[in-house]
């Protein structure tokens, strides 16, 4: 069986560091889905704008691995506890496929790249290949009473963000909002907690450097 990418998604994340831990965690993030030339037929999107959310099936294209392991170490558990790979969303899987639920913002039909889908809340790196797009159906895909397994009760880490407005002058207003939202969710791996370390994140073509101490994330530089 051969899977062929149908599109690539374009986001503000030039590297894996800082990408939200799950889709929808940072709803302020926007992204564009650009189809490969052979799939740029507007008929393929007929009816899609009647749905509010979509499922994206994609490739963990930056994961380099040989073989697979039956257990992995989820970052949410500190990176030390092993769980079964099929009980996690780890990218290190027999088949490195990702699944994300995103909000459909709109479709631009008249672009040089053909029909382009605009979405919000994606948790993918820039350039990630997509294998398929499906509508999200609330009557069957939503399970409010579902058990949360080992992540039940674990809240997403959040911090107070301190950033001098002068550091953001090179970013468009919408991008500033997205960046600050990402930073509020603390991009660091759960097991990293060094208050003296300066972290760097590739976002919207800029190197964003910051420190985190006592629940406060301080941006120290935003350089192109």
Protein backbone atom coordinates (compact mmCIF):
# COMPACT_ATOMS: atom_id res chain seq x y z
CA UNK A 1 0.00 0.00 0.00
CA UNK A 2 1.32 3.43 -0.95
CA UNK A 3 0.13 6.68 0.60
CA UNK A 4 0.49 9.79 -1.53
CA UNK A 5 0.38 13.32 -0.04
CA UNK A 6 -2.45 15.44 -1.39
CA UNK A 7 -1.42 18.74 0.18
CA UNK A 8 0.97 20.50 2.55
CA UNK A 9 -0.01 22.68 5.48
CA UNK A 10 1.74 26.00 6.05
CA UNK A 11 2.04 27.18 9.64
CA UNK A 12 4.27 29.52 11.65
CA UNK A 13 6.33 26.66 13.12
CA UNK A 14 9.64 26.13 11.36
CA UNK A 15 10.72 23.41 13.80
CA UNK A 16 9.10 20.91 16.18
CA UNK A 17 9.89 22.92 19.31
CA UNK A 18 6.88 24.98 20.35
CA UNK A 19 4.26 23.14 18.32
CA UNK A 20 1.15 22.75 20.54
CA UNK A 21 0.84 19.39 22.25
CA UNK A 22 -2.56 18.73 20.66
CA UNK A 23 -4.76 20.29 18.02
CA UNK A 24 -7.13 22.97 19.30
CA UNK A 25 -4.99 23.80 22.33
CA UNK A 26 -4.08 27.17 20.77
CA UNK A 27 -7.15 28.21 18.75
CA UNK A 28 -5.52 31.53 17.78
CA UNK A 29 -3.11 29.73 15.43
CA UNK A 30 -4.05 29.89 11.77
CA UNK A 31 -2.71 27.84 8.86
CA UNK A 32 -3.14 27.35 5.11
CA UNK A 33 -3.61 24.03 3.34
CA UNK A 34 -2.22 24.10 -0.20
CA UNK A 35 -2.97 21.16 -2.47
CA UNK A 36 -0.51 19.52 -4.82
CA UNK A 37 -1.24 20.41 -8.47
CA UNK A 38 -3.08 17.19 -9.31
CA UNK A 39 -5.54 17.76 -6.44
CA UNK A 40 -6.34 21.43 -7.08
CA UNK A 41 -9.81 20.71 -8.39
CA UNK A 42 -12.42 22.92 -6.68
CA UNK A 43 -15.00 20.18 -7.17
CA UNK A 44 -13.15 18.13 -4.53
CA UNK A 45 -14.15 20.78 -1.94
CA UNK A 46 -17.80 21.02 -2.89
CA UNK A 47 -19.83 21.11 0.36
CA UNK A 48 -16.83 21.42 2.69
CA UNK A 49 -17.79 24.93 3.84
CA UNK A 50 -20.96 23.54 5.41
CA UNK A 51 -18.79 21.96 8.12
CA UNK A 52 -17.23 23.87 11.00
CA UNK A 53 -14.36 21.47 11.71
CA UNK A 54 -12.17 19.05 9.80
CA UNK A 55 -9.99 16.03 10.49
CA UNK A 56 -6.49 16.11 9.02
CA UNK A 57 -4.56 12.88 8.49
CA UNK A 58 -0.88 13.61 8.08
CA UNK A 59 2.68 12.34 8.16
CA UNK A 60 5.16 12.83 11.02
CA UNK A 61 7.64 13.71 8.29
CA UNK A 62 10.40 14.90 10.64
CA UNK A 63 10.48 11.69 12.70
CA UNK A 64 13.58 9.65 11.98
CA UNK A 65 13.42 6.11 13.29
CA UNK A 66 14.37 2.57 12.43
CA UNK A 67 11.84 -0.04 13.45
CA UNK A 68 9.47 0.62 16.31
CA UNK A 69 9.13 0.10 20.05
CA UNK A 70 6.02 -1.27 21.81
CA UNK A 71 6.45 1.35 24.54
CA UNK A 72 7.20 5.08 24.50
CA UNK A 73 7.77 7.78 27.11
CA UNK A 74 5.01 10.42 26.92
CA UNK A 75 6.29 13.95 27.66
CA UNK A 76 3.12 14.63 29.67
CA UNK A 77 4.34 12.06 32.23
CA UNK A 78 7.73 13.72 32.56
CA UNK A 79 9.50 11.63 29.94
CA UNK A 80 10.38 8.81 32.34
CA UNK A 81 7.27 6.62 32.49
CA UNK A 82 6.74 4.13 29.67
CA UNK A 83 3.30 3.49 28.18
CA UNK A 84 2.15 1.32 25.29
CA UNK A 85 2.61 3.10 21.97
CA UNK A 86 -1.03 2.51 21.04
CA UNK A 87 -2.13 4.16 24.30
CA UNK A 88 -0.36 7.38 23.30
CA UNK A 89 -0.21 9.91 20.49
CA UNK A 90 3.55 9.67 20.24
CA UNK A 91 5.01 10.27 16.75
CA UNK A 92 7.21 7.19 17.19
CA UNK A 93 4.83 4.56 15.84
CA UNK A 94 4.90 1.63 13.41
CA UNK A 95 3.32 4.00 10.87
CA UNK A 96 4.08 7.67 11.66
CA UNK A 97 0.58 9.03 11.01
CA UNK A 98 -0.91 12.01 12.81
CA UNK A 99 -4.57 12.95 13.31
CA UNK A 100 -5.68 16.51 14.09
CA UNK A 101 -9.03 18.22 14.48
CA UNK A 102 -9.04 21.82 13.22
CA UNK A 103 -11.61 24.57 12.77
CA UNK A 104 -12.44 25.50 9.19
CA UNK A 105 -11.97 29.26 8.76
CA UNK A 106 -12.69 29.45 5.04
CA UNK A 107 -11.69 28.50 1.51
CA UNK A 108 -9.95 30.80 -0.95
CA UNK A 109 -10.73 29.54 -4.44
CA UNK A 110 -9.04 32.17 -6.61
CA UNK A 111 -5.36 31.93 -5.70
CA UNK A 112 -2.27 31.11 -7.80
CA UNK A 113 -2.05 27.86 -5.80
CA UNK A 114 -5.61 26.79 -6.58
CA UNK A 115 -8.18 26.34 -3.79
CA UNK A 116 -6.57 26.99 -0.40
CA UNK A 117 -8.21 25.94 2.88
CA UNK A 118 -7.70 28.20 5.90
CA UNK A 119 -7.91 26.49 9.30
CA UNK A 120 -7.33 27.35 12.97
CA UNK A 121 -5.92 25.36 15.88
CA UNK A 122 -3.51 23.14 13.93
CA UNK A 123 -0.62 21.42 15.74
CA UNK A 124 1.63 20.81 12.74
CA UNK A 125 5.00 22.04 11.52
CA UNK A 126 5.24 24.17 8.40
CA UNK A 127 5.32 22.00 5.28
CA UNK A 128 3.85 18.88 6.88
CA UNK A 129 2.37 16.60 4.18
CA UNK A 130 -1.33 15.72 4.44
CA UNK A 131 -2.71 12.41 3.28
CA UNK A 132 -6.40 13.15 3.67
CA UNK A 133 -9.01 15.65 4.87
CA UNK A 134 -12.37 14.57 6.29
CA UNK A 135 -15.27 16.47 7.86
CA UNK A 136 -15.67 16.36 11.63
CA UNK A 137 -19.11 15.02 12.55
CA UNK A 138 -20.24 16.06 16.03
CA UNK A 139 -22.97 13.43 16.31
CA UNK A 140 -20.45 10.59 16.07
CA UNK A 141 -16.98 12.09 16.64
CA UNK A 142 -17.74 13.88 19.92
CA UNK A 143 -17.77 11.80 23.14
CA UNK A 144 -18.06 14.15 26.16
CA UNK A 145 -18.08 11.28 28.66
CA UNK A 146 -15.00 9.52 27.24
CA UNK A 147 -12.35 8.33 29.71
CA UNK A 148 -9.05 10.21 29.51
CA UNK A 149 -6.63 7.43 30.46
CA UNK A 150 -3.30 8.48 31.92
CA UNK A 151 -3.80 12.13 30.85
CA UNK A 152 -7.05 12.50 32.80
CA UNK A 153 -6.63 15.26 35.36
CA UNK A 154 -3.42 16.55 33.80
CA UNK A 155 -3.91 20.20 32.98
CA UNK A 156 -1.97 21.88 30.22
CA UNK A 157 0.92 23.85 31.66
CA UNK A 158 0.35 27.59 31.43
CA UNK A 159 2.51 30.55 32.39
CA UNK A 160 2.34 34.31 32.60
CA UNK A 161 4.03 35.90 29.59
CA UNK A 162 6.12 39.06 29.90
CA UNK A 163 7.13 40.58 26.57
CA UNK A 164 8.21 44.11 25.72
CA UNK A 165 5.98 45.32 22.87
CA UNK A 166 9.05 46.70 21.11
CA UNK A 167 10.23 43.13 20.53
CA UNK A 168 7.11 42.37 18.47
CA UNK A 169 7.25 45.28 16.05
CA UNK A 170 8.49 43.08 13.21
CA UNK A 171 5.45 40.79 13.42
CA UNK A 172 1.97 41.39 11.98
CA UNK A 173 -0.74 41.93 14.60
CA UNK A 174 -2.35 38.53 13.99
CA UNK A 175 1.00 36.78 14.31
CA UNK A 176 1.74 38.59 17.58
CA UNK A 177 -1.53 37.29 19.04
CA UNK A 178 -0.73 33.73 17.94
CA UNK A 179 2.81 33.87 19.32
CA UNK A 180 1.72 35.10 22.73
CA UNK A 181 -0.96 32.41 22.88
CA UNK A 182 1.62 29.71 22.12
CA UNK A 183 3.96 31.07 24.78
CA UNK A 184 1.18 31.14 27.40
CA UNK A 185 0.94 27.35 27.05
CA UNK A 186 4.67 26.99 27.87
CA UNK A 187 6.35 25.40 24.83
CA UNK A 188 9.02 23.63 26.89
CA UNK A 189 8.94 19.83 27.26
CA UNK A 190 7.39 18.90 30.60
CA UNK A 191 10.66 17.52 31.93
CA UNK A 192 12.63 20.75 31.30
CA UNK A 193 12.52 23.25 34.15
CA UNK A 194 15.84 25.13 34.17
CA UNK A 195 15.18 28.78 35.14
CA UNK A 196 18.59 29.87 33.77
CA UNK A 197 18.22 28.33 30.34
CA UNK A 198 17.38 30.49 27.32
CA UNK A 199 15.07 28.60 24.98
CA UNK A 200 14.73 29.32 21.27
CA UNK A 201 11.66 28.77 19.11
CA UNK A 202 11.33 29.18 15.35
CA UNK A 203 8.05 31.03 14.78
CA UNK A 204 6.87 32.91 11.69
CA UNK A 205 10.41 33.19 10.37
CA UNK A 206 11.72 34.63 13.65
CA UNK A 207 13.86 33.20 16.42
CA UNK A 208 11.94 33.78 19.64
CA UNK A 209 14.13 33.42 22.73
CA UNK A 210 12.77 33.26 26.25
CA UNK A 211 13.34 32.13 29.81
CA UNK A 212 10.88 30.62 32.29
CA UNK A 213 11.15 30.98 36.05
CA UNK A 214 8.54 30.64 38.80
CA UNK A 215 5.63 30.49 36.39
CA UNK A 216 6.69 33.54 34.37
CA UNK A 217 7.89 33.29 30.77
CA UNK A 218 9.99 36.29 29.76
CA UNK A 219 10.71 36.96 26.11
CA UNK A 220 14.25 38.25 25.72
CA UNK A 221 14.55 38.50 21.92
CA UNK A 222 12.56 38.17 18.70
CA UNK A 223 14.95 38.20 15.74
CA UNK A 224 14.32 37.55 12.07
